[in-house]
JSON list of C-alpha atoms in Angstrom, two decimals:
[
{"chain": "D", "resi": 255, "resn": "MET", "atom": "CA", "xyz": [0.00, 0.00, 0.00]},
{"chain": "D", "resi": 256, "resn": "GLU", "atom": "CA", "xyz": [1.15, 3.53, -0.77]},
{"chain": "D", "resi": 257, "resn": "VAL", "atom": "CA", "xyz": [1.87, 4.65, 2.78]},
{"chain": "D", "resi": 258, "resn": "SER", "atom": "CA", "xyz": [4.57, 7.20, 1.88]},
{"chain": "D", "resi": 259, "resn": "VAL", "atom": "CA", "xyz": [1.85, 9.70, 0.88]},
{"chain": "D", "resi": 260, "resn": "ARG", "atom": "CA", "xyz": [0.72, 11.78, 3.85]},
{"chain": "D", "resi": 261, "resn": "LEU", "atom": "CA", "xyz": [-2.90, 12.49, 4.70]},
{"chain": "D", "resi": 262, "resn": "PRO", "atom": "CA", "xyz": [-2.94, 16.11, 3.42]},
{"chain": "D", "resi": 263, "resn": "GLY", "atom": "CA", "xyz": [-1.69, 14.95, 0.02]},
{"chain": "D", "resi": 264, "resn": "THR", "atom": "CA", "xyz": [-4.20, 12.12, -0.12]},
{"chain": "D", "resi": 265, "resn": "LEU", "atom": "CA", "xyz": [-7.04, 14.49, 0.73]},
{"chain": "D", "resi": 266, "resn": "ARG", "atom": "CA", "xyz": [-5.95, 17.03, -1.89]},
{"chain": "D", "resi": 267, "resn": "ARG", "atom": "CA", "xyz": [-5.90, 14.36, -4.59]},
{"chain": "D", "resi": 268, "resn": "LEU", "atom": "CA", "xyz": [-9.28, 13.02, -3.51]},
{"chain": "D", "resi": 269, "resn": "GLU", "atom": "CA", "xyz": [-10.87, 16.47, -3.44]},
{"chain": "D", "resi": 270, "resn": "THR", "atom": "CA", "xyz": [-9.54, 17.16, -6.94]},
{"chain": "D", "resi": 271, "resn": "LEU", "atom": "CA", "xyz": [-10.95, 13.89, -8.30]},
{"chain": "D", "resi": 272, "resn": "ILE", "atom": "CA", "xyz": [-14.29, 14.45, -6.55]},
{"chain": "D", "resi": 273, "resn": "ALA", "atom": "CA", "xyz": [-14.60, 17.89, -8.13]},
{"chain": "D", "resi": 274, "resn": "GLU", "atom": "CA", "xyz": [-13.48, 16.72, -11.60]},
{"chain": "D", "resi": 275, "resn": "ARG", "atom": "CA", "xyz": [-15.92, 13.81, -11.63]},
{"chain": "D", "resi": 276, "resn": "GLY", "atom": "CA", "xyz": [-18.84, 15.67, -10.09]},
{"chain": "D", "resi": 277, "resn": "LEU", "atom": "CA", "xyz": [-19.00, 13.04, -7.34]},
{"chain": "D", "resi": 278, "resn": "LYS", "atom": "CA", "xyz": [-20.92, 13.34, -4.12]},
{"chain": "D", "resi": 279, "resn": "ARG", "atom": "CA", "xyz": [-18.30, 14.11, -1.48]},
{"chain": "D", "resi": 280, "resn": "SER", "atom": "CA", "xyz": [-20.06, 12.18, 1.27]},
{"chain": "D", "resi": 281, "resn": "ALA", "atom": "CA", "xyz": [-20.02, 9.03, -0.87]},
{"chain": "D", "resi": 282, "resn": "VAL", "atom": "CA", "xyz": [-16.21, 9.11, -0.94]},
{"chain": "D", "resi": 283, "resn": "LEU", "atom": "CA", "xyz": [-15.46, 10.80, 2.38]},
{"chain": "D", "resi": 284, "resn": "ASP", "atom": "CA", "xyz": [-18.12, 9.40, 4.70]},
{"chain": "D", "resi": 285, "resn": "PRO", "atom": "CA", "xyz": [-17.04, 10.23, 8.29]},
{"chain": "D", "resi": 286, "resn": "ALA", "atom": "CA", "xyz": [-19.18, 7.52, 9.91]},
{"chain": "D", "resi": 287, "resn": "ASP", "atom": "CA", "xyz": [-17.88, 4.80, 7.58]},
{"chain": "D", "resi": 288, "resn": "LEU", "atom": "CA", "xyz": [-14.27, 5.94, 7.97]},
{"chain": "D", "resi": 289, "resn": "ALA", "atom": "CA", "xyz": [-14.65, 6.05, 11.76]},
{"chain": "D", "resi": 290, "resn": "ALA", "atom": "CA", "xyz": [-15.94, 2.47, 11.76]},
{"chain": "D", "resi": 291, "resn": "ARG", "atom": "CA", "xyz": [-13.13, 1.26, 9.49]},
{"chain": "D", "resi": 292, "resn": "THR", "atom": "CA", "xyz": [-10.36, 2.94, 11.49]},
{"chain": "D", "resi": 293, "resn": "ALA", "atom": "CA", "xyz": [-11.83, 2.61, 15.02]},
{"chain": "D", "resi": 294, "resn": "LEU", "atom": "CA", "xyz": [-11.35, 6.36, 15.40]},
{"chain": "D", "resi": 295, "resn": "PRO", "atom": "CA", "xyz": [-13.91, 8.68, 16.99]},
{"chain": "D", "resi": 296, "resn": "GLU", "atom": "CA", "xyz": [-16.10, 10.23, 14.30]},
{"chain": "D", "resi": 297, "resn": "ARG", "atom": "CA", "xyz": [-15.33, 13.72, 15.60]},
{"chain": "D", "resi": 298, "resn": "THR", "atom": "CA", "xyz": [-11.61, 13.03, 15.08]},
{"chain": "D", "resi": 299, "resn": "VAL", "atom": "CA", "xyz": [-12.26, 11.86, 11.51]},
{"chain": "D", "resi": 300, "resn": "LEU", "atom": "CA", "xyz": [-14.30, 15.01, 10.82]},
{"chain": "D", "resi": 301, "resn": "THR", "atom": "CA", "xyz": [-11.50, 17.20, 12.19]},
{"chain": "D", "resi": 302, "resn": "LEU", "atom": "CA", "xyz": [-8.89, 15.47, 10.02]},
{"chain": "D", "resi": 303, "resn": "LEU", "atom": "CA", "xyz": [-11.07, 15.65, 6.89]},
{"chain": "D", "resi": 304, "resn": "ARG", "atom": "CA", "xyz": [-11.36, 19.40, 7.45]},
{"chain": "D", "resi": 305, "resn": "GLY", "atom": "CA", "xyz": [-7.59, 19.76, 7.64]},
{"chain": "D", "resi": 306, "resn": "GLY", "atom": "CA", "xyz": [-7.36, 19.97, 11.43]},
{"chain": "D", "resi": 307, "resn": "ALA", "atom": "CA", "xyz": [-5.15, 18.05, 13.84]},
{"chain": "D", "resi": 308, "resn": "ALA", "atom": "CA", "xyz": [-6.22, 15.12, 15.95]},
{"chain": "D", "resi": 309, "resn": "PRO", "atom": "CA", "xyz": [-6.01, 15.42, 19.75]},
{"chain": "D", "resi": 310, "resn": "GLU", "atom": "CA", "xyz": [-2.64, 14.48, 21.15]},
{"chain": "D", "resi": 311, "resn": "ASP", "atom": "CA", "xyz": [-2.43, 10.98, 22.54]},
{"chain": "D", "resi": 312, "resn": "THR", "atom": "CA", "xyz": [0.00, 8.22, 23.41]},
{"chain": "D", "resi": 313, "resn": "VAL", "atom": "CA", "xyz": [0.39, 4.84, 21.75]},
{"chain": "D", "resi": 314, "resn": "ASN", "atom": "CA", "xyz": [-1.21, 3.23, 24.80]},
{"chain": "D", "resi": 315, "resn": "ASP", "atom": "CA", "xyz": [-4.19, 5.61, 24.52]},
{"chain": "D", "resi": 316, "resn": "ARG", "atom": "CA", "xyz": [-4.65, 4.64, 20.86]},
{"chain": "D", "resi": 317, "resn": "VAL", "atom": "CA", "xyz": [-4.49, 0.93, 21.52]},
{"chain": "D", "resi": 318, "resn": "ARG", "atom": "CA", "xyz": [-6.98, 1.01, 24.41]},
{"chain": "D", "resi": 319, "resn": "LEU", "atom": "CA", "xyz": [-9.44, 3.27, 22.56]},
{"chain": "D", "resi": 320, "resn": "ARG", "atom": "CA", "xyz": [-9.35, 1.30, 19.30]},
{"chain": "D", "resi": 321, "resn": "ILE", "atom": "CA", "xyz": [-9.80, -2.04, 21.00]},
{"chain": "D", "resi": 322, "resn": "HIS", "atom": "CA", "xyz": [-12.75, -0.61, 22.92]},
{"chain": "D", "resi": 323, "resn": "THR", "atom": "CA", "xyz": [-14.23, 0.81, 19.70]},
{"chain": "D", "resi": 324, "resn": "LEU", "atom": "CA", "xyz": [-13.80, -2.51, 17.87]},
{"chain": "D", "resi": 325, "resn": "ALA", "atom": "CA", "xyz": [-15.39, -4.34, 20.79]},
{"chain": "D", "resi": 326, "resn": "GLN", "atom": "CA", "xyz": [-18.41, -2.02, 20.79]},
{"chain": "D", "resi": 327, "resn": "GLY", "atom": "CA", "xyz": [-18.82, -2.45, 17.04]},
{"chain": "D", "resi": 328, "resn": "TYR", "atom": "CA", "xyz": [-18.57, -6.23, 17.40]},
{"chain": "D", "resi": 329, "resn": "LEU", "atom": "CA", "xyz": [-21.28, -6.22, 20.07]},
{"chain": "D", "resi": 330, "resn": "ALA", "atom": "CA", "xyz": [-23.55, -4.01, 17.97]},
{"chain": "D", "resi": 331, "resn": "ARG", "atom": "CA", "xyz": [-23.22, -6.26, 14.91]},
{"chain": "D", "resi": 332, "resn": "SER", "atom": "CA", "xyz": [-23.48, -9.58, 16.73]},
{"chain": "D", "resi": 333, "resn": "GLY", "atom": "CA", "xyz": [-26.09, -8.71, 19.37]},
{"chain": "D", "resi": 334, "resn": "LYS", "atom": "CA", "xyz": [-23.85, -10.31, 21.99]},
{"chain": "D", "resi": 335, "resn": "ARG", "atom": "CA", "xyz": [-23.10, -8.98, 25.48]},
{"chain": "D", "resi": 336, "resn": "MET", "atom": "CA", "xyz": [-19.66, -7.95, 26.70]},
{"chain": "D", "resi": 337, "resn": "SER", "atom": "CA", "xyz": [-19.52, -11.07, 28.84]},
{"chain": "D", "resi": 338, "resn": "ASP", "atom": "CA", "xyz": [-20.02, -13.17, 25.69]},
{"chain": "D", "resi": 339, "resn": "LEU", "atom": "CA", "xyz": [-17.26, -11.32, 23.85]},
{"chain": "D", "resi": 340, "resn": "ALA", "atom": "CA", "xyz": [-14.90, -11.69, 26.81]},
{"chain": "D", "resi": 341, "resn": "ALA", "atom": "CA", "xyz": [-15.61, -15.42, 26.89]},
{"chain": "D", "resi": 342, "resn": "ASP", "atom": "CA", "xyz": [-14.96, -15.74, 23.14]},
{"chain": "D", "resi": 343, "resn": "ILE", "atom": "CA", "xyz": [-11.65, -13.88, 23.44]},
{"chain": "D", "resi": 344, "resn": "SER", "atom": "CA", "xyz": [-10.73, -15.90, 26.53]},
{"chain": "D", "resi": 345, "resn": "GLN", "atom": "CA", "xyz": [-11.27, -19.16, 24.66]},
{"chain": "D", "resi": 346, "resn": "SER", "atom": "CA", "xyz": [-9.56, -17.95, 21.50]},
{"chain": "D", "resi": 347, "resn": "LEU", "atom": "CA", "xyz": [-6.49, -16.35, 23.08]},
{"chain": "D", "resi": 348, "resn": "GLY", "atom": "CA", "xyz": [-6.10, -18.31, 26.30]},
{"chain": "D", "resi": 349, "resn": "VAL", "atom": "CA", "xyz": [-6.56, -15.43, 28.74]},
{"chain": "D", "resi": 350, "resn": "SER", "atom": "CA", "xyz": [-9.00, -15.04, 31.61]},
{"chain": "D", "resi": 351, "resn": "ASP", "atom": "CA", "xyz": [-12.51, -13.70, 31.01]},
{"chain": "D", "resi": 352, "resn": "TYR", "atom": "CA", "xyz": [-11.78, -10.91, 33.48]},
{"chain": "D", "resi": 353, "resn": "TRP", "atom": "CA", "xyz": [-8.63, -9.78, 31.68]},
{"chain": "D", "resi": 354, "resn": "ALA", "atom": "CA", "xyz": [-10.32, -9.98, 28.27]},
{"chain": "D", "resi": 355, "resn": "ARG", "atom": "CA", "xyz": [-13.17, -7.80, 29.55]},
{"chain": "D", "resi": 356, "resn": "GLN", "atom": "CA", "xyz": [-10.79, -5.25, 31.05]},
{"chain": "D", "resi": 357, "resn": "VAL", "atom": "CA", "xyz": [-8.97, -4.98, 27.72]},
{"chain": "D", "resi": 358, "resn": "CYS", "atom": "CA", "xyz": [-12.20, -4.70, 25.70]},
{"chain": "D", "resi": 359, "resn": "ASP", "atom": "CA", "xyz": [-13.47, -2.02, 28.07]},
{"chain": "D", "resi": 360, "resn": "GLY", "atom": "CA", "xyz": [-10.30, -0.01, 27.40]},
{"chain": "D", "resi": 361, "resn": "ARG", "atom": "CA", "xyz": [-9.21, -0.24, 31.02]},
{"chain": "D", "resi": 362, "resn": "LYS", "atom": "CA", "xyz": [-6.09, -2.36, 30.50]},
{"chain": "D", "resi": 363, "resn": "MET", "atom": "CA", "xyz": [-3.27, -2.29, 27.99]},
{"chain": "D", "resi": 364, "resn": "PRO", "atom": "CA", "xyz": [-2.83, -5.69, 26.32]},
{"chain": "D", "resi": 365, "resn": "SER", "atom": "CA", "xyz": [0.53, -7.39, 26.05]},
{"chain": "D", "resi": 366, "resn": "VAL", "atom": "CA", "xyz": [2.20, -7.59, 22.65]},
{"chain": "D", "resi": 367, "resn": "GLU", "atom": "CA", "xyz": [1.17, -11.24, 22.40]},
{"chain": "D", "resi": 368, "resn": "LEU", "atom": "CA", "xyz": [-2.47, -10.47, 23.24]},
{"chain": "D", "resi": 369, "resn": "LEU", "atom": "CA", "xyz": [-2.51, -7.55, 20.82]},
{"chain": "D", "resi": 370, "resn": "HIS", "atom": "CA", "xyz": [-1.32, -9.88, 18.07]},
{"chain": "D", "resi": 371, "resn": "GLY", "atom": "CA", "xyz": [-4.13, -12.26, 19.00]},
{"chain": "D", "resi": 372, "resn": "LEU", "atom": "CA", "xyz": [-6.69, -9.44, 18.85]},
{"chain": "D", "resi": 373, "resn": "VAL", "atom": "CA", "xyz": [-5.54, -8.63, 15.31]},
{"chain": "D", "resi": 374, "resn": "ARG", "atom": "CA", "xyz": [-6.59, -12.15, 14.33]},
{"chain": "D", "resi": 375, "resn": "PHE", "atom": "CA", "xyz": [-9.72, -12.17, 16.45]},
{"chain": "D", "resi": 376, "resn": "PHE", "atom": "CA", "xyz": [-11.13, -8.92, 15.04]},
{"chain": "D", "resi": 377, "resn": "ASP", "atom": "CA", "xyz": [-9.66, -9.63, 11.57]},
{"chain": "D", "resi": 378, "resn": "VAL", "atom": "CA", "xyz": [-8.18, -6.17, 11.12]},
{"chain": "D", "resi": 379, "resn": "GLU", "atom": "CA", "xyz": [-5.88, -5.17, 8.29]},
{"chain": "D", "resi": 380, "resn": "ASP", "atom": "CA", "xyz": [-2.39, -3.71, 8.81]},
{"chain": "D", "resi": 381, "resn": "GLY", "atom": "CA", "xyz": [-1.69, -5.91, 11.83]},
{"chain": "D", "resi": 382, "resn": "GLU", "atom": "CA", "xyz": [-0.69, -4.24, 15.08]},
{"chain": "D", "resi": 383, "resn": "ALA", "atom": "CA", "xyz": [-0.31, -0.95, 13.20]},
{"chain": "D", "resi": 384, "resn": "PHE", "atom": "CA", "xyz": [-4.12, -0.78, 13.09]},
{"chain": "D", "resi": 385, "resn": "PHE", "atom": "CA", "xyz": [-4.02, -0.17, 16.83]},
{"chain": "D", "resi": 386, "resn": "THR", "atom": "CA", "xyz": [-0.81, 1.83, 17.16]},
{"chain": "D", "resi": 387, "resn": "ALA", "atom": "CA", "xyz": [-0.81, 4.19, 14.15]},
{"chain": "D", "resi": 388, "resn": "SER", "atom": "CA", "xyz": [-1.52, 7.86, 14.75]},
{"chain": "D", "resi": 389, "resn": "ALA", "atom": "CA", "xyz": [-4.99, 9.08, 13.79]},
{"chain": "D", "resi": 390, "resn": "ASP", "atom": "CA", "xyz": [-3.79, 10.78, 10.60]},
{"chain": "D", "resi": 391, "resn": "GLU", "atom": "CA", "xyz": [-1.84, 7.67, 9.55]},
{"chain": "D", "resi": 392, "resn": "ALA", "atom": "CA", "xyz": [-4.83, 5.44, 10.26]},
{"chain": "D", "resi": 393, "resn": "LEU", "atom": "CA", "xyz": [-7.19, 7.65, 8.25]},
{"chain": "D", "resi": 394, "resn": "ASN", "atom": "CA", "xyz": [-4.70, 7.94, 5.41]},
{"chain": "D", "resi": 395, "resn": "ARG", "atom": "CA", "xyz": [-4.46, 4.13, 5.17]},
{"chain": "D", "resi": 396, "resn": "ALA", "atom": "CA", "xyz": [-8.24, 3.92, 4.98]},
{"chain": "D", "resi": 397, "resn": "LEU", "atom": "CA", "xyz": [-8.47, 6.57, 2.24]},
{"chain": "D", "resi": 398, "resn": "LEU", "atom": "CA", "xyz": [-5.74, 5.29, -0.06]},
{"chain": "D", "resi": 399, "resn": "PRO", "atom": "CA", "xyz": [-7.84, 2.45, -1.56]},
{"chain": "D", "resi": 400, "resn": "ALA", "atom": "CA", "xyz": [-10.55, 4.98, -2.52]},
{"chain": "D", "resi": 401, "resn": "LEU", "atom": "CA", "xyz": [-7.92, 7.25, -4.06]},
{"chain": "D", "resi": 402, "resn": "HIS", "atom": "CA", "xyz": [-6.43, 4.39, -6.08]},
{"chain": "D", "resi": 403, "resn": "ARG", "atom": "CA", "xyz": [-9.88, 3.27, -7.25]},
{"chain": "D", "resi": 404, "resn": "LEU", "atom": "CA", "xyz": [-10.75, 6.77, -8.46]},
{"chain": "D", "resi": 405, "resn": "GLU", "atom": "CA", "xyz": [-7.40, 7.15, -10.21]},
{"chain": "D", "resi": 406, "resn": "ARG", "atom": "CA", "xyz": [-7.86, 3.79, -11.96]},
{"chain": "D", "resi": 407, "resn": "ALA", "atom": "CA", "xyz": [-11.36, 4.82, -13.00]},
{"chain": "D", "resi": 408, "resn": "GLU", "atom": "CA", "xyz": [-9.79, 7.44, -15.28]},
{"chain": "D", "resi": 409, "resn": "GLN", "atom": "CA", "xyz": [-8.91, 4.52, -17.56]},
{"chain": "D", "resi": 410, "resn": "ASP", "atom": "CA", "xyz": [-12.04, 2.51, -16.66]},
{"chain": "D", "resi": 411, "resn": "PRO", "atom": "CA", "xyz": [-15.33, 4.07, -17.88]},
{"chain": "D", "resi": 412, "resn": "VAL", "atom": "CA", "xyz": [-17.45, 1.43, -16.09]},
{"chain": "D", "resi": 413, "resn": "GLN", "atom": "CA", "xyz": [-15.82, 2.19, -12.74]},
{"chain": "D", "resi": 414, "resn": "ALA", "atom": "CA", "xyz": [-16.18, 5.91, -13.40]},
{"chain": "D", "resi": 415, "resn": "LEU", "atom": "CA", "xyz": [-19.90, 5.38, -14.00]},
{"chain": "D", "resi": 416, "resn": "LEU", "atom": "CA", "xyz": [-20.25, 3.39, -10.76]},
{"chain": "D", "resi": 417, "resn": "ASP", "atom": "CA", "xyz": [-18.43, 6.14, -8.86]},
{"chain": "D", "resi": 418, "resn": "ARG", "atom": "CA", "xyz": [-20.56, 8.88, -10.39]},
{"chain": "D", "resi": 419, "resn": "TYR", "atom": "CA", "xyz": [-23.79, 7.22, -9.32]},
{"chain": "D", "resi": 420, "resn": "GLY", "atom": "CA", "xyz": [-22.68, 6.41, -5.80]},
{"chain": "D", "resi": 421, "resn": "VAL", "atom": "CA", "xyz": [-21.95, 2.70, -6.13]},
{"chain": "D", "resi": 422, "resn": "SER", "atom": "CA", "xyz": [-18.36, 3.28, -4.99]},
{"chain": "D", "resi": 423, "resn": "GLY", "atom": "CA", "xyz": [-19.72, 3.57, -1.47]},
{"chain": "D", "resi": 424, "resn": "ALA", "atom": "CA", "xyz": [-20.90, -0.05, -1.49]},
{"chain": "D", "resi": 425, "resn": "ASP", "atom": "CA", "xyz": [-18.62, -2.71, -0.07]},
{"chain": "D", "resi": 426, "resn": "LEU", "atom": "CA", "xyz": [-18.81, -5.11, -2.98]},
{"chain": "D", "resi": 427, "resn": "ARG", "atom": "CA", "xyz": [-16.29, -7.49, -1.41]},
{"chain": "D", "resi": 428, "resn": "SER", "atom": "CA", "xyz": [-18.56, -8.00, 1.60]},
{"chain": "D", "resi": 429, "resn": "HIS", "atom": "CA", "xyz": [-21.93, -7.98, -0.08]},
{"chain": "D", "resi": 430, "resn": "GLY", "atom": "CA", "xyz": [-21.04, -9.57, -3.40]},
{"chain": "D", "resi": 431, "resn": "SER", "atom": "CA", "xyz": [-23.47, -7.38, -5.36]},
{"chain": "D", "resi": 432, "resn": "ILE", "atom": "CA", "xyz": [-24.98, -3.93, -5.46]},
{"chain": "D", "resi": 433, "resn": "SER", "atom": "CA", "xyz": [-28.43, -3.16, -4.16]},
{"chain": "D", "resi": 434, "resn": "ARG", "atom": "CA", "xyz": [-31.46, -2.81, -6.42]},
{"chain": "D", "resi": 435, "resn": "ASP", "atom": "CA", "xyz": [-31.59, 0.92, -5.78]},
{"chain": "D", "resi": 436, "resn": "GLN", "atom": "CA", "xyz": [-27.92, 1.34, -6.70]},
{"chain": "D", "resi": 437, "resn": "LEU", "atom": "CA", "xyz": [-28.36, -0.76, -9.84]},
{"chain": "D", "resi": 438, "resn": "GLU", "atom": "CA", "xyz": [-31.37, 1.32, -10.90]},
{"chain": "D", "resi": 439, "resn": "ARG", "atom": "CA", "xyz": [-29.38, 4.53, -10.46]},
{"chain": "D", "resi": 440, "resn": "VAL", "atom": "CA", "xyz": [-26.52, 3.16, -12.57]},
{"chain": "D", "resi": 441, "resn": "LEU", "atom": "CA", "xyz": [-28.88, 2.02, -15.31]},
{"chain": "D", "resi": 442, "resn": "GLU", "atom": "CA", "xyz": [-30.65, 5.37, -15.24]},
{"chain": "D", "resi": 443, "resn": "GLY", "atom": "CA", "xyz": [-27.30, 7.08, -15.74]},
{"chain": "D", "resi": 444, "resn": "VAL", "atom": "CA", "xyz": [-26.41, 4.78, -18.60]},
{"chain": "D", "resi": 445, "resn": "LEU", "atom": "CA", "xyz": [-29.72, 5.42, -20.35]},
{"chain": "D", "resi": 446, "resn": "ARG", "atom": "CA", "xyz": [-29.35, 9.17, -19.94]},
{"chain": "D", "resi": 447, "resn": "SER", "atom": "CA", "xyz": [-25.92, 9.02, -21.50]},
{"chain": "D", "resi": 448, "resn": "VAL", "atom": "CA", "xyz": [-26.93, 7.01, -24.56]},
{"chain": "D", "resi": 449, "resn": "LEU", "atom": "CA", "xyz": [-30.50, 8.10, -25.31]},
{"chain": "D", "resi": 450, "resn": "PRO", "atom": "CA", "xyz": [-31.19, 11.43, -27.02]},
{"chain": "D", "resi": 451, "resn": "ALA", "atom": "CA", "xyz": [-32.63, 14.16, -24.81]},
{"chain": "D", "resi": 452, "resn": "GLU", "atom": "CA", "xyz": [-36.33, 14.97, -25.16]},
{"chain": "D", "resi": 453, "resn": "GLY", "atom": "CA", "xyz": [-36.93, 16.92, -28.34]},
{"chain": "D", "resi": 454, "resn": "GLU", "atom": "CA", "xyz": [-33.78, 15.66, -30.05]},
{"chain": "D", "resi": 455, "resn": "SER", "atom": "CA", "xyz": [-34.11, 13.52, -33.15]},
{"chain": "D", "resi": 456, "resn": "HIS", "atom": "CA", "xyz": [-32.43, 10.15, -33.50]},
{"chain": "D", "resi": 457, "resn": "ARG", "atom": "CA", "xyz": [-29.40, 10.20, -35.69]}
]
């Protein structure tokens, strides 16, 4: 992944592509989605997207907060209770339920070994760096795939069409297909582009 590019540069390139393509900014730079993907507070993501600086923190602060955020997201998706999650982590990683709960609550700093296990348990990308990277680095990593997709779309008219009609916001890898509403919007755009406008004669 292109990690040498800093967040300000990534944002400038994205803003340029959004303007050139006439894209909906929120479809590319969705604060709630980016917060969920990075385990950052949404207010921090908003601040960074606006060119501001994230609050100062330590590596330990980042790790505890992101584990807690991942745990809360896991509970919301699964409908489980914290005691259930602690038991799952305990069984998976060989630690006590009590310690697993303390870590998931953000009260305790996990060991390096446990942190490595949590990478596998929560299936996060970038390994331990997901937990330890600064907020701007974490957000930059999450934005680079969108930047690369938009840049590739310059040579891919189908992808450009999907981006223009908001399908780029769908997680096709997870869902395997686009929704009916998204498909209808794409088809509507295709028809508009190939059919003559009202009052024009066919050539």
